[in-house]
Amino acid sequence: MSGSSGRVAFIGLGHMGGPMAVNLAGAGHRVVGFDLAPEALAAAAAAGVETASSAIGAVADADVVITMLPAGRHVLALYREEGLLEAARPGTLFVDCSTIDVADARAAHEAAAAAGHRALDAPVSGGVTGAEAATLTFMAGGGAEEFARAEPLLSAMGKKAVHCGAAGAGQAAKICNNMILGVSMIAVSEAFVLAESLGLDHQALYDVASTASGQCWALTVNCPVPGPVPASPANRDYRPGFAAPLMAKDLGLAANALRSGGVHAPLGLKAAELYAAFAAGEGAELDFSAIVRTVRGAPADPTGPTDRTDPTEREQNGTTTP
Ligand code: NAD
């Protein structure tokens, strides 16, 4: 990849932004990064990213500013109150890769345009593994020209970039997709728990549903019970993977959009409620597929006494035929 996109400022070098900035620099782009957390800044510097001592310093000569921040309020505060838009040269392209409210994304586009800049919302799917391996999928919202300008940078950080439409369309695609995922993970979990109560083996349900109309990613890739899909987090005590608090966050954004749009979507709202409670409790550090435990009503500790009748544990102990 050439450095033809000029200088890139990268603000937010956390779990996702850090490796993304490293991949951009590794592809030959001149990247100047900044993060409020000194350890994130130091890790990026150690991996070959030039760093600045402030966000304003990072954007001074930038042609493109990429942000990868926790939430919409961080993006909007940086753009507006903290003076990032003012500090950038006119015509700078602001690409926000964070997952934020559609309304915040649109407000960010408006603020950038009012300051004489261009903007693109470009949230990602693929997680930390995808950020490290440069295999992320980007969902972009904004003008065709802005998308074309960002594309060489996106392709250095990911394997696919889809232009979804106008301002906010990238965020819209992200939350719609993750609403499907959250609802389907709960549905798959409920089906396995029903199977348990009916005396139907997990593997038997999997063998049928994975090649029948119940087939979906939550079943065939991230299967919430151990056994049928060896690589799924259920086989490693639900270590993420895609952490439940991130699913709770994305479903919260979907719920906001459902309410503000007056959309009737009881399953999406219920999934948001279930994941919010799960992420605030036993799911705080677990993969989102561990919600099967809430569905089953078992305690978090898999060795706990009430789990002795749990067929998943019998499988782990080799007492059932997988
Ligand atoms: P993170 O908390 O690891 O990183 C965010 C970074 O932003 C932190 O290092 C923080 O110090 C920094 N930051 C906050 N405010 C700042 C400011 N004003 N100036 C400079 N730096 C600032 O989070 P993450 O996991 O990297 O996620 C980033 C975004 O990507 C989120 O919106 C998240 O929803 C989204 N996302 C995450 C994943 C994932 O698997 N982690 C997957 C897809 C999307």
CSV table of C-alpha atoms in Angstrom, one decimal, residues 17 26-27 43 50-51 63 73 82 92 139 157 181 183 187 209 225 228 241 258 261 265 286 312 314:
chain,number,residue,atom,x,y,z
A,17,GLY,CA,-7.4,1.4,17.4
A,26,GLY,CA,2.9,-1.0,8.4
A,27,ALA,CA,1.2,-0.6,5.0
A,43,ALA,CA,2.3,0.4,23.0
A,50,GLU,CA,4.6,8.0,15.4
A,51,THR,CA,2.8,9.6,18.4
A,63,ASP,CA,-5.2,14.8,5.5
A,73,ARG,CA,-20.0,11.4,23.4
A,82,GLU,CA,-12.0,20.0,22.3
A,92,THR,CA,-9.7,17.1,6.0
A,139,MET,CA,-19.5,-0.5,7.0
A,157,MET,CA,-6.9,-2.3,8.0
A,181,LEU,CA,-26.9,-11.5,16.1
A,183,VAL,CA,-31.6,-12.0,19.1
A,187,ALA,CA,-32.9,-18.0,20.3
A,209,ALA,CA,-30.4,-27.3,12.9
A,225,VAL,CA,-22.9,-25.0,24.2
A,228,PRO,CA,-20.6,-29.2,18.4
A,241,GLY,CA,-14.6,-13.8,21.6
A,258,LEU,CA,-35.8,1.6,17.6
A,261,GLY,CA,-37.7,5.7,15.1
A,265,ALA,CA,-39.3,-4.7,17.5
A,286,LEU,CA,-17.6,-13.6,29.3
A,312,THR,CA,-23.0,-29.7,28.6
A,314,ARG,CA,-21.5,-34.5,30.9
